[in-house]
Coordinates of N, CA, C and O in Angstrom, one line a residue:
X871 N 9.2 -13.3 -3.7 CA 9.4 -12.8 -5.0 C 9.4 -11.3 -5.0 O 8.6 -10.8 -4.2
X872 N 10.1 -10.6 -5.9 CA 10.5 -9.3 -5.6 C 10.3 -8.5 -7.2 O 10.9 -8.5 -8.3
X873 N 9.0 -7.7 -6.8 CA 9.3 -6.8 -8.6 C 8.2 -7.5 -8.9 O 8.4 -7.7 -10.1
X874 N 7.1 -8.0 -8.6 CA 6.1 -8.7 -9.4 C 4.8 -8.2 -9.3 O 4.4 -7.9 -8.2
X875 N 4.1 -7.9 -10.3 CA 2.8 -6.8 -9.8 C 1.6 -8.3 -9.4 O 1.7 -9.6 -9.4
X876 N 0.8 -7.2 -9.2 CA -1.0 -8.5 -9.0 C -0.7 -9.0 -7.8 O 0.0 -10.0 -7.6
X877 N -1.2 -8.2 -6.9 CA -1.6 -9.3 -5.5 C -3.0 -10.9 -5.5 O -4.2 -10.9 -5.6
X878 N -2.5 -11.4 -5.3 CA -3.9 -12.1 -5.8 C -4.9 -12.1 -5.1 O -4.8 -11.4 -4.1
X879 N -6.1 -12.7 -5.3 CA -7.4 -12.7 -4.5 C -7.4 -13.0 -3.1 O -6.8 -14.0 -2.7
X880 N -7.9 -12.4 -2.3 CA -7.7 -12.8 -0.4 C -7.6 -11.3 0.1 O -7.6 -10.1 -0.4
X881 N -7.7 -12.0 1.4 CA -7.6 -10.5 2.6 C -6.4 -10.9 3.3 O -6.0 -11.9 3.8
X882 N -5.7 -9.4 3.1 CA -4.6 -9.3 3.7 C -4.6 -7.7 4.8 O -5.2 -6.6 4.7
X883 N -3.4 -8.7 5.9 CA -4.0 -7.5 6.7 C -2.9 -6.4 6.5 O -2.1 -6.5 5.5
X884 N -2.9 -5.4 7.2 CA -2.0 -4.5 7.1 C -1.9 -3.7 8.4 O -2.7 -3.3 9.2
X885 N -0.2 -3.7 8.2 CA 0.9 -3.2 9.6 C 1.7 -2.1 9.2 O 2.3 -1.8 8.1
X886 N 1.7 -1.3 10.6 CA 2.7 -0.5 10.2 C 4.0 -0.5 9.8 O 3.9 -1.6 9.4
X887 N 5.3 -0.2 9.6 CA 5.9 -0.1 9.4 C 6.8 1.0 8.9 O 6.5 1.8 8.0
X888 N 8.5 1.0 9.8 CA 9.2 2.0 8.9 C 10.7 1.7 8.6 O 11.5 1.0 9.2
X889 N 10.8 2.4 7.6 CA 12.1 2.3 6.8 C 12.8 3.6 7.0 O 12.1 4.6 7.0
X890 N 14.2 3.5 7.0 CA 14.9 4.8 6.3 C 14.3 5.8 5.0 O 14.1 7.0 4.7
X891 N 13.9 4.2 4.2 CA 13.6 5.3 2.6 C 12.4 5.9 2.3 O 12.2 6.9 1.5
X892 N 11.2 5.0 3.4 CA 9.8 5.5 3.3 C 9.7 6.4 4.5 O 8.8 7.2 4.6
X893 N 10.5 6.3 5.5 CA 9.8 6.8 6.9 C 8.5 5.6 7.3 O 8.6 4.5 6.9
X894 N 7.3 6.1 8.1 CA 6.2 5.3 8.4 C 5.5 5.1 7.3 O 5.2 6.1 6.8
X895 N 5.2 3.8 6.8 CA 4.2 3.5 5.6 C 3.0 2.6 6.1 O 2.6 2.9 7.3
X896 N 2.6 2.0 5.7 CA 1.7 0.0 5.2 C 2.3 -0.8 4.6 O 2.9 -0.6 3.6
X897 N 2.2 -1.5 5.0 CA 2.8 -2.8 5.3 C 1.6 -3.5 4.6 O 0.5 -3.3 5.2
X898 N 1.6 -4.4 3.4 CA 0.1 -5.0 3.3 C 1.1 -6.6 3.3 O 2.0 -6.8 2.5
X899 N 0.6 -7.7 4.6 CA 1.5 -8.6 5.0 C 0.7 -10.0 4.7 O -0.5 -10.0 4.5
X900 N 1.3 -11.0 4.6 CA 0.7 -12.5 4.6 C 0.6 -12.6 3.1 O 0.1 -13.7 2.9
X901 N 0.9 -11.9 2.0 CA 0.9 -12.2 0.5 C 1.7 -13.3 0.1 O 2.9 -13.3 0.0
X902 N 0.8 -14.3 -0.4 CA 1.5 -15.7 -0.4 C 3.0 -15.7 -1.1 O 2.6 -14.9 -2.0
X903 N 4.1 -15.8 -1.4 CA 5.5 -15.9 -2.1 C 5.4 -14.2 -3.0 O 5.6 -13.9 -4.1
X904 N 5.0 -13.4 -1.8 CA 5.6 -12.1 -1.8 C 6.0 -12.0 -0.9 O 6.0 -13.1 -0.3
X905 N 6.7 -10.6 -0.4 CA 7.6 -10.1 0.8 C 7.4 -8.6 0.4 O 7.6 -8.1 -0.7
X906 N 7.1 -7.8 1.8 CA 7.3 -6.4 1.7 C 6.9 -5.7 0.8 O 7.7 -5.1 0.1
X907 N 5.5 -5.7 0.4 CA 4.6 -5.2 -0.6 C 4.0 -4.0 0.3 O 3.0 -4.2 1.0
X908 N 4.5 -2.7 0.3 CA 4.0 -1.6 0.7 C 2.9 -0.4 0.3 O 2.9 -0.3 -0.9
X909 N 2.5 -0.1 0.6 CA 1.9 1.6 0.4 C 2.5 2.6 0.3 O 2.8 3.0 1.4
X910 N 3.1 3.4 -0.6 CA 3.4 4.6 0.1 C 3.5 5.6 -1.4 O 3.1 5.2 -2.5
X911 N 4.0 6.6 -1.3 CA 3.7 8.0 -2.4 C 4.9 7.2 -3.5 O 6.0 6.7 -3.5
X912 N 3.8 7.7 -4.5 CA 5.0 7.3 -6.1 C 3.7 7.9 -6.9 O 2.5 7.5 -6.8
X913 N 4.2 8.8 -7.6 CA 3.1 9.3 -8.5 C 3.1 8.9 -10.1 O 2.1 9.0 -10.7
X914 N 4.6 8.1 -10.9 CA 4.5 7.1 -11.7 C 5.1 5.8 -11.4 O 6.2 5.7 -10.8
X915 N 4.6 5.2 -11.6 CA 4.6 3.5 -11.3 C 5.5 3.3 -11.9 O 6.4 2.9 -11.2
X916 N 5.8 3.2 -13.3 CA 6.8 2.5 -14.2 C 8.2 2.9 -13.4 O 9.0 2.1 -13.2
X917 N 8.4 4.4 -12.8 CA 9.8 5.0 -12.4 C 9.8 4.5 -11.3 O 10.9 3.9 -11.1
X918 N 8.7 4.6 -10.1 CA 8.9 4.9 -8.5 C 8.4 3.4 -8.2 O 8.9 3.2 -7.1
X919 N 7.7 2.5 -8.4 CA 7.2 1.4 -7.6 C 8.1 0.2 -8.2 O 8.6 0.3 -9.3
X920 N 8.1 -0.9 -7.4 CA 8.8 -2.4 -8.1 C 7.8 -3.5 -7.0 O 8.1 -4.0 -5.9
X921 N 6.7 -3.5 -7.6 CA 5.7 -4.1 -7.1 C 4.9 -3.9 -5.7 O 4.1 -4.7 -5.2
X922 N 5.1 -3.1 -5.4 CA 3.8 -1.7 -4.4 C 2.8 -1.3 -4.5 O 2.2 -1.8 -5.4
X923 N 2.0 -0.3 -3.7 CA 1.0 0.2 -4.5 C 1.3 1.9 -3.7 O 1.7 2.2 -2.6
X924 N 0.8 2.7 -4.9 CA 0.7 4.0 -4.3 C -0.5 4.6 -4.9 O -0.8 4.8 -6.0
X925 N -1.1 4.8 -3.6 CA -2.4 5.8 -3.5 C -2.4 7.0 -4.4 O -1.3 7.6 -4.3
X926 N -3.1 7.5 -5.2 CA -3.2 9.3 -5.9 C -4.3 9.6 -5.4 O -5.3 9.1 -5.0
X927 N -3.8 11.0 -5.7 CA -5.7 11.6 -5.5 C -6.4 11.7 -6.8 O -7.6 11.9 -6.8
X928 N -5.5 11.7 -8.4 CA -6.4 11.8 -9.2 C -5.5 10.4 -10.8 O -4.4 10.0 -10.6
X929 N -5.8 10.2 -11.3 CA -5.1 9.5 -11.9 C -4.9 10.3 -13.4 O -5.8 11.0 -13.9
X930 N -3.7 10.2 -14.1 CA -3.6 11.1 -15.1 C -3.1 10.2 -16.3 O -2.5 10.6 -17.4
X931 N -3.4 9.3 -16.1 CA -3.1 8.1 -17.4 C -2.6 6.4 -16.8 O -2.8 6.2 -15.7
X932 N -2.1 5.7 -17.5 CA -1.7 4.6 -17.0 C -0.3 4.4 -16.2 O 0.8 4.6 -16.6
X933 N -0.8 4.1 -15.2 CA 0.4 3.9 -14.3 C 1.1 5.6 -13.4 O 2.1 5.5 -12.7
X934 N 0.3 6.8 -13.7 CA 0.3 8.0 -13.4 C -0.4 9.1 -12.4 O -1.3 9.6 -13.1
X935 N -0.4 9.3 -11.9 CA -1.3 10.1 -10.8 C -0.8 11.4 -10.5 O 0.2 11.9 -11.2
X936 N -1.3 12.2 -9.4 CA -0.9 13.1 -9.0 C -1.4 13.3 -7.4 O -2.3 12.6 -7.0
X937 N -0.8 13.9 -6.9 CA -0.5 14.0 -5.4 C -0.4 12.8 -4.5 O -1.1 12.7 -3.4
X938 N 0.3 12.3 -4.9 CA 0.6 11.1 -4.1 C 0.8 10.8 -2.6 O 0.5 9.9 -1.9
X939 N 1.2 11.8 -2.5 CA 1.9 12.1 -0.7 C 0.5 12.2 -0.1 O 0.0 11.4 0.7
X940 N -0.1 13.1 -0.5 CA -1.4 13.7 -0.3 C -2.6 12.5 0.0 O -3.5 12.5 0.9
X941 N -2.5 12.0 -0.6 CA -3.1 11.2 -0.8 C -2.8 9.7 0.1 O -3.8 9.2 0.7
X942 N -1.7 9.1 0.2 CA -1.0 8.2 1.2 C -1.1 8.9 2.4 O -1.4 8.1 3.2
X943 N -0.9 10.4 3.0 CA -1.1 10.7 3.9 C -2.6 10.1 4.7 O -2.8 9.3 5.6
X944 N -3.3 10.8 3.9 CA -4.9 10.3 4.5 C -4.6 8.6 4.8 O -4.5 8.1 5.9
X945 N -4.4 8.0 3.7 CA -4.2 6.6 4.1 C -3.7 5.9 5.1 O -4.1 5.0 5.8
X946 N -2.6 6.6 4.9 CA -2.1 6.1 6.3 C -2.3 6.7 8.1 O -1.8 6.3 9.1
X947 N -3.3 7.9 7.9 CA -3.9 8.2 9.3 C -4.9 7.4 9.7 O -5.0 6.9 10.8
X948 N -6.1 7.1 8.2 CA -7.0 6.1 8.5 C -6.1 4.8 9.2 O -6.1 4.7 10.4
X949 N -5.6 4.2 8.7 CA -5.0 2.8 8.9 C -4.7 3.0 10.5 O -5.3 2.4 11.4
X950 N -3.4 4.1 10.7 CA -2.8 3.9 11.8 C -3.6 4.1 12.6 O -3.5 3.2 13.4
X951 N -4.6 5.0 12.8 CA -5.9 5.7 13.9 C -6.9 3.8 14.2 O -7.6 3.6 15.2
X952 N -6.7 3.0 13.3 CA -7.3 2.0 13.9 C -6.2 1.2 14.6 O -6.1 0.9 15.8
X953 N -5.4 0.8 13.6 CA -4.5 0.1 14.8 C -3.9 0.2 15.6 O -3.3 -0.8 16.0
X954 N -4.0 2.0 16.4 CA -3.8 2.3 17.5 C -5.2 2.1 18.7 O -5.4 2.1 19.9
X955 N -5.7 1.9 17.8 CA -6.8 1.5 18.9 C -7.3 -0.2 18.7 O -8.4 -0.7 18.9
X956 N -5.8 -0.8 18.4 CA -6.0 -2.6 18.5 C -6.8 -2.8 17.7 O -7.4 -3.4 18.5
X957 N -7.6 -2.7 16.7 CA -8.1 -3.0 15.7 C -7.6 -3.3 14.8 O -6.6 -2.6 14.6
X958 N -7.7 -4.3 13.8 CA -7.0 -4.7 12.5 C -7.8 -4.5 11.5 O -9.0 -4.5 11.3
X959 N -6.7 -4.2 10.8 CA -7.5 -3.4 9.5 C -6.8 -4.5 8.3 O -5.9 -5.3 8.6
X960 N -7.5 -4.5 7.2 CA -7.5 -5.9 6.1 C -7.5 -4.8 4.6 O -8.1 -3.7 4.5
X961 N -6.4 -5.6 3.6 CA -6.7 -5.1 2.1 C -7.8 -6.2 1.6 O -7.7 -7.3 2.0
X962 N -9.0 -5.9 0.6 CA -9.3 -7.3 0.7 C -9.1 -7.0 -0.7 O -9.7 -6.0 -1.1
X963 N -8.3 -7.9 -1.9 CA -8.6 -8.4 -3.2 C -9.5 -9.1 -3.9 O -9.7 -10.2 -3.3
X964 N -10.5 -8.7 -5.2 CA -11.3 -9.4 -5.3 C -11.2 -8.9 -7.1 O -10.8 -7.9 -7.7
X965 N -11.9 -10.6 -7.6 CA -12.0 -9.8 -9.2 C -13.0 -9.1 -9.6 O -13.9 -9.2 -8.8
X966 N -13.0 -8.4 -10.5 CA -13.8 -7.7 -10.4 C -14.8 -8.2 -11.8 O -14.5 -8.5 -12.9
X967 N -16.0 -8.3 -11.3 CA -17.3 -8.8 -12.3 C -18.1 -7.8 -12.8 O -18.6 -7.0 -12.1
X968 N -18.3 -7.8 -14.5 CA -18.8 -7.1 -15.3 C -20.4 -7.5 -15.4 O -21.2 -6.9 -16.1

């Protein structure tokens, strides 16, 4: 399914991957009747994402951030620096209790 927000509850792992449009991103894989749910820079959600996620470094209202790139960069060194060293790395979803 394509365009749908809410990953649901579970650990999912995450791979690299690249595209023409992203270059090298994350890959977050095994999301039950999703496909190709990525990482990568979009600093408003409503314009730049169709069910993704993108990292900010600061958030500036709903669905808004700022320095995006900046911010996915780090992410994606951590990530890749493990799974170059055969390590798997996991998103893990969980609800969150008040």
């Amino acid at each position: 399914m394509k365009r749908k927000s809410c990953i649901p509850e579970g650990k999912y792992p995450l791979k690299k991957r690249y595209s023409q449009r992203f270059g090298w991103h994350v890959w977050i894989d095994l999301v039950p009747n999703r496909s190709l749910i990525l990482f990568h820079p979009a600093n408003d959600a409503l314009k730049e994402l169709n069910g993704c996620i993108a990292p900010v470094t600061s958030l500036q209202g709903e669905g808004k951030g700022i320095d995006s790139r900046k911010a996915f960069e780090r992410l994606k060194m951590v990530v890749y620096e493990y799974l170059q060293r055969g390590e798997e790395v996991f998103l893990h979803i969980q609800k969150q209790t008040l």
